[in-house]
């Protein structure tokens, strides 16, 4: 390995990608640490799959760079892909195969495939070995895709929208347990999702993407610690949302407003007082509120 263990497992630097008029990735710089769970959050079309395709070397960096395990995935695909268990967004499993054939076929590509573990997962997922892929439900298809991504115990488990097609119980009881187990074994999970509460439950580190850009990245603990929801009261209602340094979003009307803010609370408090307001309640902001505030702030800067 030409990368030390402390180096990020995935590193993108200034990565941009244009499809026609569409800037799908705009200067994305991310470091994904080893042995942890990294959640990539963003709405449909934010650029998550495009980023994942660069990690897999399916797309070549137009500008900027991508390193995975210290390698360029386009020029060194074997060094990279042999260590990644990948679940694609569309699953794309061969529809004509039976489940047992899919397992035998996939096993042939991976020397480290663990047949006993594959069988254990097949049982746990309730997949009939004789069932044809094309006859599986969406959820069963997702489980089959997850099984073949997991059964060779890859160093990196890369899941693109793994929840899609899974019912909430399976998400919580199976998917989230698997993700945690992989990380507890010292391996790395990188998954994308538009479900913020899911990412909040399972990720150690996150990146929020909006319109091709990373609008926030860090450990979940730091992000939650540094963002607050304040309820503001104004004796004389302001005509519009007053600008307050450190406030990412301010919604409301009349005397009551809700602010999502970032950084030093005392600085925000002083700013609130300067515009004639008073903080009457405060709490930790949810990831959802943080995302909406960050994405809104980014959209406003672009207008
Ligand atoms: P979703 O969850 O809906 O897949 P996403 O965050 O994964 O969303 P991407 O699939 O990366 O988003 O797409 C980002 C943007 O780039 C979208 O506007 C999409 O339409 C566009 N895009 C992606 N791939 C292509 C392509 N091959 N040709 C043209 N446009 C593309």
Short mmCIF file of N, CA and C in Angstrom, two decimals, residues 54-221:
data_model
loop_
_atom_site.label_atom_id
_atom_site.label_comp_id
_atom_site.label_asym_id
_atom_site.label_seq_id
_atom_site.Cartn_x
_atom_site.Cartn_y
_atom_site.Cartn_z
N UNK A 54 -16.71 8.49 -9.59
CA UNK A 54 -15.30 8.88 -9.64
C UNK A 54 -14.47 8.03 -8.68
N UNK A 55 -15.03 7.70 -7.53
CA UNK A 55 -14.31 6.87 -6.56
C UNK A 55 -14.05 5.49 -7.16
N UNK A 56 -14.99 5.00 -7.95
CA UNK A 56 -14.85 3.68 -8.56
C UNK A 56 -14.05 3.73 -9.87
N UNK A 57 -13.67 4.91 -10.31
CA UNK A 57 -12.93 5.03 -11.57
C UNK A 57 -13.81 4.86 -12.79
N UNK A 58 -15.13 4.91 -12.62
CA UNK A 58 -16.04 4.79 -13.77
C UNK A 58 -16.09 6.12 -14.53
N UNK A 59 -15.77 7.19 -13.85
CA UNK A 59 -15.64 8.50 -14.49
C UNK A 59 -14.24 9.02 -14.19
N UNK A 60 -13.63 9.63 -15.18
CA UNK A 60 -12.29 10.21 -15.02
C UNK A 60 -12.43 11.66 -14.57
N UNK A 61 -11.60 12.08 -13.62
CA UNK A 61 -11.68 13.47 -13.13
C UNK A 61 -11.42 14.44 -14.28
N UNK A 62 -12.36 15.32 -14.54
CA UNK A 62 -12.16 16.35 -15.58
C UNK A 62 -11.19 17.40 -15.05
N UNK A 63 -11.42 17.79 -13.78
CA UNK A 63 -10.42 18.61 -13.11
C UNK A 63 -10.40 18.20 -11.66
N UNK A 64 -9.23 18.39 -11.04
CA UNK A 64 -9.05 17.91 -9.67
C UNK A 64 -8.57 16.47 -9.68
N UNK A 65 -8.52 15.87 -8.49
CA UNK A 65 -7.98 14.51 -8.40
C UNK A 65 -8.78 13.65 -7.44
N UNK A 66 -8.63 12.33 -7.62
CA UNK A 66 -9.28 11.34 -6.75
C UNK A 66 -8.23 10.30 -6.39
N UNK A 67 -8.13 9.99 -5.10
CA UNK A 67 -7.26 8.90 -4.66
C UNK A 67 -8.07 7.99 -3.75
N UNK A 68 -7.95 6.68 -4.01
CA UNK A 68 -8.64 5.70 -3.18
C UNK A 68 -7.59 4.67 -2.78
N UNK A 69 -7.43 4.40 -1.51
CA UNK A 69 -6.33 3.59 -0.98
C UNK A 69 -4.98 4.15 -1.49
N UNK A 70 -4.93 5.42 -1.78
CA UNK A 70 -3.69 6.03 -2.29
C UNK A 70 -3.52 5.90 -3.79
N UNK A 71 -4.43 5.22 -4.48
CA UNK A 71 -4.29 5.01 -5.93
C UNK A 71 -5.29 5.86 -6.71
N UNK A 72 -4.94 6.09 -7.98
CA UNK A 72 -5.89 6.71 -8.90
C UNK A 72 -6.79 5.58 -9.44
N UNK A 73 -8.10 5.61 -9.15
CA UNK A 73 -8.95 4.48 -9.54
C UNK A 73 -9.09 4.30 -11.06
N UNK A 74 -8.76 5.33 -11.84
CA UNK A 74 -8.85 5.18 -13.31
C UNK A 74 -7.62 4.44 -13.83
N UNK A 75 -6.44 4.78 -13.31
CA UNK A 75 -5.23 4.13 -13.84
C UNK A 75 -4.89 2.84 -13.09
N UNK A 76 -5.41 2.67 -11.89
CA UNK A 76 -5.13 1.46 -11.10
C UNK A 76 -6.41 0.76 -10.67
N UNK A 77 -7.28 0.37 -11.60
CA UNK A 77 -8.60 -0.14 -11.20
C UNK A 77 -8.54 -1.40 -10.35
N UNK A 78 -7.58 -2.29 -10.63
CA UNK A 78 -7.56 -3.55 -9.89
C UNK A 78 -7.21 -3.30 -8.42
N UNK A 79 -6.19 -2.44 -8.20
CA UNK A 79 -5.76 -2.14 -6.83
C UNK A 79 -6.91 -1.55 -6.03
N UNK A 80 -7.81 -0.85 -6.70
CA UNK A 80 -8.90 -0.17 -6.00
C UNK A 80 -10.13 -1.07 -5.93
N UNK A 81 -10.57 -1.57 -7.07
CA UNK A 81 -11.88 -2.26 -7.11
C UNK A 81 -11.86 -3.60 -6.37
N UNK A 82 -10.70 -4.25 -6.30
CA UNK A 82 -10.66 -5.55 -5.61
C UNK A 82 -10.89 -5.39 -4.12
N UNK A 83 -10.82 -4.15 -3.62
CA UNK A 83 -10.97 -3.93 -2.18
C UNK A 83 -12.27 -3.24 -1.82
N UNK A 84 -13.13 -3.05 -2.84
CA UNK A 84 -14.39 -2.33 -2.58
C UNK A 84 -15.59 -3.25 -2.80
N UNK A 85 -16.47 -3.32 -1.81
CA UNK A 85 -17.76 -3.97 -2.00
C UNK A 85 -18.75 -2.86 -2.34
N UNK A 86 -19.35 -2.95 -3.53
CA UNK A 86 -20.14 -1.82 -4.03
C UNK A 86 -21.58 -2.23 -4.27
N UNK A 87 -22.48 -1.43 -3.75
CA UNK A 87 -23.91 -1.61 -4.04
C UNK A 87 -24.34 -0.38 -4.85
N UNK A 88 -24.72 -0.63 -6.11
CA UNK A 88 -25.07 0.51 -6.97
C UNK A 88 -26.50 0.96 -6.68
N UNK A 89 -26.78 2.19 -7.07
CA UNK A 89 -28.11 2.74 -6.84
C UNK A 89 -29.18 1.93 -7.59
N UNK A 90 -28.84 1.49 -8.80
CA UNK A 90 -29.81 0.74 -9.61
C UNK A 90 -29.71 -0.76 -9.42
N UNK A 91 -28.80 -1.18 -8.52
CA UNK A 91 -28.57 -2.60 -8.21
C UNK A 91 -27.99 -3.35 -9.40
N UNK A 92 -28.47 -3.14 -10.60
CA UNK A 92 -28.04 -3.84 -11.82
C UNK A 92 -27.42 -5.22 -11.64
N UNK A 93 -28.19 -6.13 -11.14
CA UNK A 93 -27.78 -7.54 -11.07
C UNK A 93 -28.33 -8.25 -12.31
N UNK A 94 -27.64 -9.30 -12.80
CA UNK A 94 -28.13 -9.97 -14.00
C UNK A 94 -29.51 -10.61 -13.78
N UNK A 95 -30.54 -10.15 -14.49
CA UNK A 95 -31.90 -10.56 -14.19
C UNK A 95 -32.18 -12.04 -14.41
N UNK A 96 -31.41 -12.67 -15.30
CA UNK A 96 -31.67 -14.07 -15.65
C UNK A 96 -31.04 -15.05 -14.68
N UNK A 97 -30.19 -14.57 -13.77
CA UNK A 97 -29.53 -15.50 -12.84
C UNK A 97 -30.42 -15.86 -11.67
N UNK A 98 -30.17 -17.05 -11.10
CA UNK A 98 -30.81 -17.39 -9.83
C UNK A 98 -29.90 -16.86 -8.71
N UNK A 99 -30.46 -16.76 -7.51
CA UNK A 99 -29.68 -16.21 -6.39
C UNK A 99 -28.42 -17.05 -6.16
N UNK A 100 -28.55 -18.39 -6.16
CA UNK A 100 -27.36 -19.22 -5.91
C UNK A 100 -26.32 -19.08 -7.03
N UNK A 101 -26.80 -18.88 -8.26
CA UNK A 101 -25.86 -18.68 -9.38
C UNK A 101 -25.13 -17.34 -9.23
N UNK A 102 -25.88 -16.33 -8.78
CA UNK A 102 -25.27 -15.01 -8.58
C UNK A 102 -24.13 -15.11 -7.56
N UNK A 103 -24.37 -15.87 -6.49
CA UNK A 103 -23.35 -16.00 -5.46
C UNK A 103 -22.11 -16.73 -6.00
N UNK A 104 -22.33 -17.84 -6.72
CA UNK A 104 -21.20 -18.59 -7.29
C UNK A 104 -20.43 -17.74 -8.30
N UNK A 105 -21.17 -17.01 -9.11
CA UNK A 105 -20.57 -16.17 -10.15
C UNK A 105 -19.72 -15.06 -9.52
N UNK A 106 -20.28 -14.41 -8.51
CA UNK A 106 -19.55 -13.29 -7.89
C UNK A 106 -18.33 -13.79 -7.12
N UNK A 107 -18.50 -14.95 -6.48
CA UNK A 107 -17.40 -15.55 -5.71
C UNK A 107 -16.14 -15.70 -6.58
N UNK A 108 -16.34 -16.04 -7.87
CA UNK A 108 -15.22 -16.28 -8.77
C UNK A 108 -14.31 -15.05 -8.92
N UNK A 109 -14.87 -13.84 -8.68
CA UNK A 109 -14.08 -12.62 -8.86
C UNK A 109 -13.28 -12.25 -7.61
N UNK A 110 -13.65 -12.84 -6.47
CA UNK A 110 -13.05 -12.39 -5.21
C UNK A 110 -12.41 -13.54 -4.44
N UNK A 111 -11.06 -13.60 -4.44
CA UNK A 111 -10.37 -14.67 -3.71
C UNK A 111 -10.76 -14.70 -2.23
N UNK A 112 -11.13 -13.55 -1.69
CA UNK A 112 -11.41 -13.52 -0.23
C UNK A 112 -12.88 -13.78 0.08
N UNK A 113 -13.64 -14.19 -0.89
CA UNK A 113 -15.07 -14.48 -0.68
C UNK A 113 -15.23 -15.51 0.44
N UNK A 114 -16.15 -15.29 1.35
CA UNK A 114 -16.36 -16.19 2.49
C UNK A 114 -17.71 -16.90 2.29
N UNK A 115 -17.69 -18.16 1.78
CA UNK A 115 -18.95 -18.83 1.43
C UNK A 115 -19.87 -19.03 2.65
N UNK A 116 -19.27 -19.30 3.82
CA UNK A 116 -20.09 -19.52 5.02
C UNK A 116 -20.81 -18.23 5.39
N UNK A 117 -20.09 -17.12 5.29
CA UNK A 117 -20.68 -15.82 5.61
C UNK A 117 -21.76 -15.46 4.59
N UNK A 118 -21.50 -15.79 3.32
CA UNK A 118 -22.49 -15.51 2.27
C UNK A 118 -23.78 -16.28 2.56
N UNK A 119 -23.63 -17.52 2.98
CA UNK A 119 -24.79 -18.36 3.27
C UNK A 119 -25.54 -17.83 4.50
N UNK A 120 -24.77 -17.38 5.49
CA UNK A 120 -25.38 -16.81 6.69
C UNK A 120 -26.20 -15.57 6.32
N UNK A 121 -25.64 -14.73 5.46
CA UNK A 121 -26.36 -13.52 5.05
C UNK A 121 -27.60 -13.87 4.23
N UNK A 122 -27.45 -14.88 3.36
CA UNK A 122 -28.59 -15.28 2.52
C UNK A 122 -29.76 -15.72 3.40
N UNK A 123 -29.42 -16.47 4.44
CA UNK A 123 -30.45 -16.91 5.39
C UNK A 123 -31.05 -15.73 6.14
N UNK A 124 -30.17 -14.87 6.63
CA UNK A 124 -30.61 -13.70 7.41
C UNK A 124 -31.53 -12.81 6.56
N UNK A 125 -31.22 -12.71 5.26
CA UNK A 125 -32.01 -11.87 4.36
C UNK A 125 -33.24 -12.59 3.82
N UNK A 126 -33.36 -13.89 4.13
CA UNK A 126 -34.52 -14.65 3.67
C UNK A 126 -34.59 -14.76 2.16
N UNK A 127 -33.42 -14.91 1.50
CA UNK A 127 -33.41 -15.01 0.03
C UNK A 127 -33.43 -16.48 -0.39
N UNK A 128 -34.37 -16.82 -1.25
CA UNK A 128 -34.49 -18.19 -1.76
C UNK A 128 -33.39 -18.42 -2.80
N UNK A 129 -32.52 -19.43 -2.60
CA UNK A 129 -31.41 -19.62 -3.54
C UNK A 129 -31.88 -19.91 -4.96
N UNK A 130 -33.09 -20.48 -5.09
CA UNK A 130 -33.58 -20.86 -6.42
C UNK A 130 -34.33 -19.72 -7.12
N UNK A 131 -34.53 -18.60 -6.42
CA UNK A 131 -35.31 -17.50 -7.02
C UNK A 131 -34.50 -16.79 -8.10
N UNK A 132 -35.20 -16.45 -9.19
CA UNK A 132 -34.54 -15.68 -10.27
C UNK A 132 -34.47 -14.21 -9.84
N UNK A 133 -33.35 -13.57 -10.17
CA UNK A 133 -33.17 -12.14 -9.81
C UNK A 133 -34.35 -11.31 -10.34
N UNK A 134 -34.76 -11.60 -11.58
CA UNK A 134 -35.81 -10.76 -12.19
C UNK A 134 -37.15 -10.88 -11.44
N UNK A 135 -37.31 -11.96 -10.65
CA UNK A 135 -38.56 -12.13 -9.90
C UNK A 135 -38.47 -11.60 -8.46
N UNK A 136 -37.30 -11.08 -8.07
CA UNK A 136 -37.17 -10.58 -6.69
C UNK A 136 -37.89 -9.23 -6.57
N UNK A 137 -38.40 -8.97 -5.37
CA UNK A 137 -38.98 -7.65 -5.11
C UNK A 137 -37.83 -6.64 -5.05
N UNK A 138 -38.18 -5.36 -5.02
CA UNK A 138 -37.16 -4.31 -4.93
C UNK A 138 -36.30 -4.48 -3.67
N UNK A 139 -36.97 -4.81 -2.58
CA UNK A 139 -36.25 -4.99 -1.32
C UNK A 139 -35.33 -6.21 -1.37
N UNK A 140 -35.83 -7.31 -1.96
CA UNK A 140 -35.01 -8.52 -2.07
C UNK A 140 -33.81 -8.27 -2.98
N UNK A 141 -34.07 -7.51 -4.03
CA UNK A 141 -32.99 -7.16 -4.95
C UNK A 141 -31.89 -6.37 -4.21
N UNK A 142 -32.33 -5.43 -3.38
CA UNK A 142 -31.37 -4.64 -2.60
C UNK A 142 -30.59 -5.55 -1.66
N UNK A 143 -31.29 -6.53 -1.07
CA UNK A 143 -30.60 -7.44 -0.15
C UNK A 143 -29.58 -8.30 -0.89
N UNK A 144 -29.95 -8.77 -2.10
CA UNK A 144 -29.02 -9.59 -2.89
C UNK A 144 -27.78 -8.76 -3.25
N UNK A 145 -28.00 -7.49 -3.61
CA UNK A 145 -26.88 -6.61 -3.94
C UNK A 145 -25.99 -6.37 -2.73
N UNK A 146 -26.62 -6.20 -1.59
CA UNK A 146 -25.87 -5.98 -0.35
C UNK A 146 -25.05 -7.23 0.01
N UNK A 147 -25.68 -8.38 -0.18
CA UNK A 147 -25.00 -9.66 0.14
C UNK A 147 -23.71 -9.79 -0.66
N UNK A 148 -23.78 -9.56 -1.97
CA UNK A 148 -22.55 -9.77 -2.75
C UNK A 148 -21.52 -8.67 -2.52
N UNK A 149 -21.99 -7.51 -2.04
CA UNK A 149 -21.02 -6.46 -1.69
C UNK A 149 -20.30 -6.79 -0.39
N UNK A 150 -20.95 -7.57 0.47
CA UNK A 150 -20.42 -7.82 1.81
C UNK A 150 -19.59 -9.08 1.95
N UNK A 151 -19.91 -10.11 1.13
CA UNK A 151 -19.46 -11.47 1.44
C UNK A 151 -17.96 -11.69 1.27
N UNK A 152 -17.23 -10.76 0.67
CA UNK A 152 -15.75 -10.95 0.67
C UNK A 152 -15.08 -10.02 1.68
N UNK A 153 -15.89 -9.51 2.61
CA UNK A 153 -15.39 -8.64 3.69
C UNK A 153 -14.45 -7.56 3.14
N UNK A 154 -14.99 -6.69 2.28
CA UNK A 154 -14.13 -5.68 1.65
C UNK A 154 -13.62 -4.65 2.65
N UNK A 155 -12.47 -4.05 2.31
CA UNK A 155 -11.92 -2.99 3.18
C UNK A 155 -12.82 -1.77 3.15
N UNK A 156 -13.45 -1.54 1.99
CA UNK A 156 -14.38 -0.41 1.87
C UNK A 156 -15.72 -0.92 1.36
N UNK A 157 -16.76 -0.64 2.11
CA UNK A 157 -18.12 -0.95 1.67
C UNK A 157 -18.72 0.36 1.17
N UNK A 158 -19.04 0.37 -0.13
CA UNK A 158 -19.50 1.61 -0.77
C UNK A 158 -20.94 1.42 -1.23
N UNK A 159 -21.85 2.11 -0.58
CA UNK A 159 -23.28 1.86 -0.80
C UNK A 159 -23.95 3.12 -1.33
N UNK A 160 -24.52 3.02 -2.53
CA UNK A 160 -25.21 4.18 -3.10
C UNK A 160 -26.70 4.05 -2.81
N UNK A 161 -27.22 4.91 -1.97
CA UNK A 161 -28.63 4.88 -1.55
C UNK A 161 -29.06 3.46 -1.14
N UNK A 162 -28.38 2.87 -0.16
CA UNK A 162 -28.69 1.47 0.19
C UNK A 162 -30.11 1.27 0.71
N UNK A 163 -30.74 2.32 1.21
CA UNK A 163 -32.07 2.16 1.78
C UNK A 163 -33.15 2.05 0.75
N UNK A 164 -32.86 2.48 -0.48
CA UNK A 164 -33.96 2.56 -1.43
C UNK A 164 -34.49 1.16 -1.73
N UNK A 165 -35.78 1.00 -1.55
CA UNK A 165 -36.42 -0.30 -1.74
C UNK A 165 -36.54 -1.10 -0.45
N UNK A 166 -35.85 -0.69 0.59
CA UNK A 166 -35.93 -1.46 1.85
C UNK A 166 -36.99 -0.83 2.76
N UNK A 167 -37.77 -1.68 3.42
CA UNK A 167 -38.76 -1.10 4.33
C UNK A 167 -38.06 -0.65 5.61
N UNK A 168 -38.70 0.22 6.39
CA UNK A 168 -38.03 0.84 7.54
C UNK A 168 -37.46 -0.16 8.54
N UNK A 169 -38.15 -1.30 8.73
CA UNK A 169 -37.64 -2.29 9.70
C UNK A 169 -36.33 -2.90 9.22
N UNK A 170 -36.29 -3.22 7.92
CA UNK A 170 -35.07 -3.82 7.36
C UNK A 170 -33.93 -2.81 7.41
N UNK A 171 -34.26 -1.56 7.13
CA UNK A 171 -33.24 -0.51 7.22
C UNK A 171 -32.60 -0.47 8.59
N UNK A 172 -33.45 -0.43 9.58
CA UNK A 172 -32.94 -0.28 10.95
C UNK A 172 -32.28 -1.55 11.44
N UNK A 173 -32.98 -2.69 11.26
CA UNK A 173 -32.52 -3.92 11.90
C UNK A 173 -31.40 -4.60 11.13
N UNK A 174 -31.38 -4.46 9.83
CA UNK A 174 -30.35 -5.18 9.06
C UNK A 174 -29.29 -4.21 8.54
N UNK A 175 -29.72 -3.25 7.72
CA UNK A 175 -28.76 -2.38 7.06
C UNK A 175 -27.88 -1.61 8.07
N UNK A 176 -28.53 -0.99 9.04
CA UNK A 176 -27.77 -0.18 9.98
C UNK A 176 -26.86 -1.05 10.85
N UNK A 177 -27.34 -2.27 11.19
CA UNK A 177 -26.51 -3.19 11.98
C UNK A 177 -25.29 -3.62 11.17
N UNK A 178 -25.50 -3.88 9.89
CA UNK A 178 -24.38 -4.30 9.04
C UNK A 178 -23.35 -3.17 8.94
N UNK A 179 -23.84 -1.98 8.71
CA UNK A 179 -22.93 -0.84 8.57
C UNK A 179 -22.08 -0.67 9.83
N UNK A 180 -22.72 -0.78 10.98
CA UNK A 180 -21.98 -0.61 12.24
C UNK A 180 -20.97 -1.74 12.43
N UNK A 181 -21.40 -2.98 12.10
CA UNK A 181 -20.50 -4.12 12.28
C UNK A 181 -19.25 -3.96 11.42
N UNK A 182 -19.43 -3.55 10.18
CA UNK A 182 -18.28 -3.39 9.28
C UNK A 182 -17.30 -2.39 9.89
N UNK A 183 -17.81 -1.27 10.41
CA UNK A 183 -16.92 -0.26 11.00
C UNK A 183 -16.29 -0.78 12.29
N UNK A 184 -17.07 -1.52 13.07
CA UNK A 184 -16.52 -2.06 14.33
C UNK A 184 -15.37 -3.04 14.05
N UNK A 185 -15.40 -3.67 12.88
CA UNK A 185 -14.31 -4.58 12.51
C UNK A 185 -13.11 -3.83 11.93
N UNK A 186 -13.16 -2.51 11.95
CA UNK A 186 -12.03 -1.70 11.49
C UNK A 186 -12.07 -1.39 10.01
N UNK A 187 -13.15 -1.80 9.34
CA UNK A 187 -13.26 -1.49 7.91
C UNK A 187 -14.04 -0.18 7.75
N UNK A 188 -14.16 0.26 6.50
CA UNK A 188 -14.73 1.59 6.26
C UNK A 188 -16.03 1.47 5.48
N UNK A 189 -17.00 2.30 5.83
CA UNK A 189 -18.25 2.35 5.07
C UNK A 189 -18.43 3.77 4.55
N UNK A 190 -18.76 3.84 3.26
CA UNK A 190 -19.08 5.13 2.65
C UNK A 190 -20.45 4.94 2.01
N UNK A 191 -21.47 5.63 2.50
CA UNK A 191 -22.78 5.45 1.90
C UNK A 191 -23.45 6.79 1.61
N UNK A 192 -24.29 6.78 0.57
CA UNK A 192 -25.01 7.99 0.24
C UNK A 192 -26.47 7.82 0.61
N UNK A 193 -27.13 8.91 0.93
CA UNK A 193 -28.54 8.82 1.31
C UNK A 193 -29.18 10.20 1.23
N UNK A 194 -30.47 10.20 0.93
CA UNK A 194 -31.17 11.48 1.05
C UNK A 194 -31.98 11.50 2.35
N UNK A 195 -31.83 10.43 3.17
CA UNK A 195 -32.58 10.33 4.43
C UNK A 195 -31.70 10.80 5.59
N UNK A 196 -31.94 12.04 5.98
CA UNK A 196 -31.07 12.63 6.99
C UNK A 196 -31.13 11.92 8.33
N UNK A 197 -32.32 11.45 8.70
CA UNK A 197 -32.40 10.83 10.03
C UNK A 197 -31.66 9.49 10.04
N UNK A 198 -31.58 8.84 8.88
CA UNK A 198 -30.82 7.59 8.80
C UNK A 198 -29.32 7.88 8.94
N UNK A 199 -28.87 8.90 8.25
CA UNK A 199 -27.46 9.26 8.31
C UNK A 199 -27.11 9.67 9.75
N UNK A 200 -28.02 10.39 10.37
CA UNK A 200 -27.80 10.85 11.74
C UNK A 200 -27.66 9.66 12.70
N UNK A 201 -28.40 8.58 12.43
CA UNK A 201 -28.35 7.42 13.33
C UNK A 201 -27.06 6.62 13.18
N UNK A 202 -26.50 6.59 11.95
CA UNK A 202 -25.47 5.59 11.71
C UNK A 202 -24.08 6.14 11.38
N UNK A 203 -24.00 7.39 10.89
CA UNK A 203 -22.70 7.90 10.42
C UNK A 203 -21.86 8.48 11.54
N UNK A 204 -20.54 8.35 11.39
CA UNK A 204 -19.59 9.04 12.28
C UNK A 204 -19.23 10.39 11.70
N UNK A 205 -19.07 10.39 10.37
CA UNK A 205 -18.67 11.61 9.65
C UNK A 205 -19.68 11.82 8.53
N UNK A 206 -19.89 13.07 8.17
CA UNK A 206 -20.82 13.31 7.08
C UNK A 206 -20.30 14.41 6.14
N UNK A 207 -20.83 14.37 4.93
CA UNK A 207 -20.67 15.51 4.02
C UNK A 207 -22.06 15.79 3.47
N UNK A 208 -22.42 17.07 3.44
CA UNK A 208 -23.70 17.46 2.86
C UNK A 208 -23.42 18.06 1.49
N UNK A 209 -24.12 17.52 0.47
CA UNK A 209 -23.94 18.07 -0.88
C UNK A 209 -25.19 18.79 -1.32
N UNK A 210 -24.99 19.89 -2.00
CA UNK A 210 -26.12 20.63 -2.57
C UNK A 210 -25.66 21.17 -3.92
N UNK A 211 -26.42 20.85 -4.96
CA UNK A 211 -26.13 21.34 -6.32
C UNK A 211 -24.65 21.17 -6.69
N UNK A 212 -24.11 19.97 -6.43
CA UNK A 212 -22.74 19.66 -6.85
C UNK A 212 -21.65 20.13 -5.91
N UNK A 213 -22.04 20.84 -4.84
CA UNK A 213 -21.02 21.35 -3.92
C UNK A 213 -21.15 20.72 -2.54
N UNK A 214 -20.03 20.60 -1.86
CA UNK A 214 -20.07 20.17 -0.46
C UNK A 214 -20.34 21.42 0.36
N UNK A 215 -21.50 21.45 1.03
CA UNK A 215 -21.83 22.66 1.80
C UNK A 215 -21.42 22.52 3.27
N UNK A 216 -21.13 21.30 3.70
CA UNK A 216 -20.68 21.11 5.08
C UNK A 216 -20.09 19.72 5.20
N UNK A 217 -18.96 19.60 5.89
CA UNK A 217 -18.43 18.27 6.17
C UNK A 217 -17.74 18.27 7.54
N UNK A 218 -17.74 17.15 8.21
CA UNK A 218 -17.10 17.04 9.53
C UNK A 218 -17.63 15.85 10.28
N UNK A 219 -17.21 15.71 11.52
CA UNK A 219 -17.76 14.61 12.31
C UNK A 219 -19.18 15.03 12.71
N UNK A 220 -20.03 14.03 12.84
CA UNK A 220 -21.42 14.31 13.20
C UNK A 220 -21.48 15.03 14.56
N UNK A 221 -20.63 14.57 15.49
CA UNK A 221 -20.63 15.17 16.83
C UNK A 221 -20.29 16.65 16.76
#
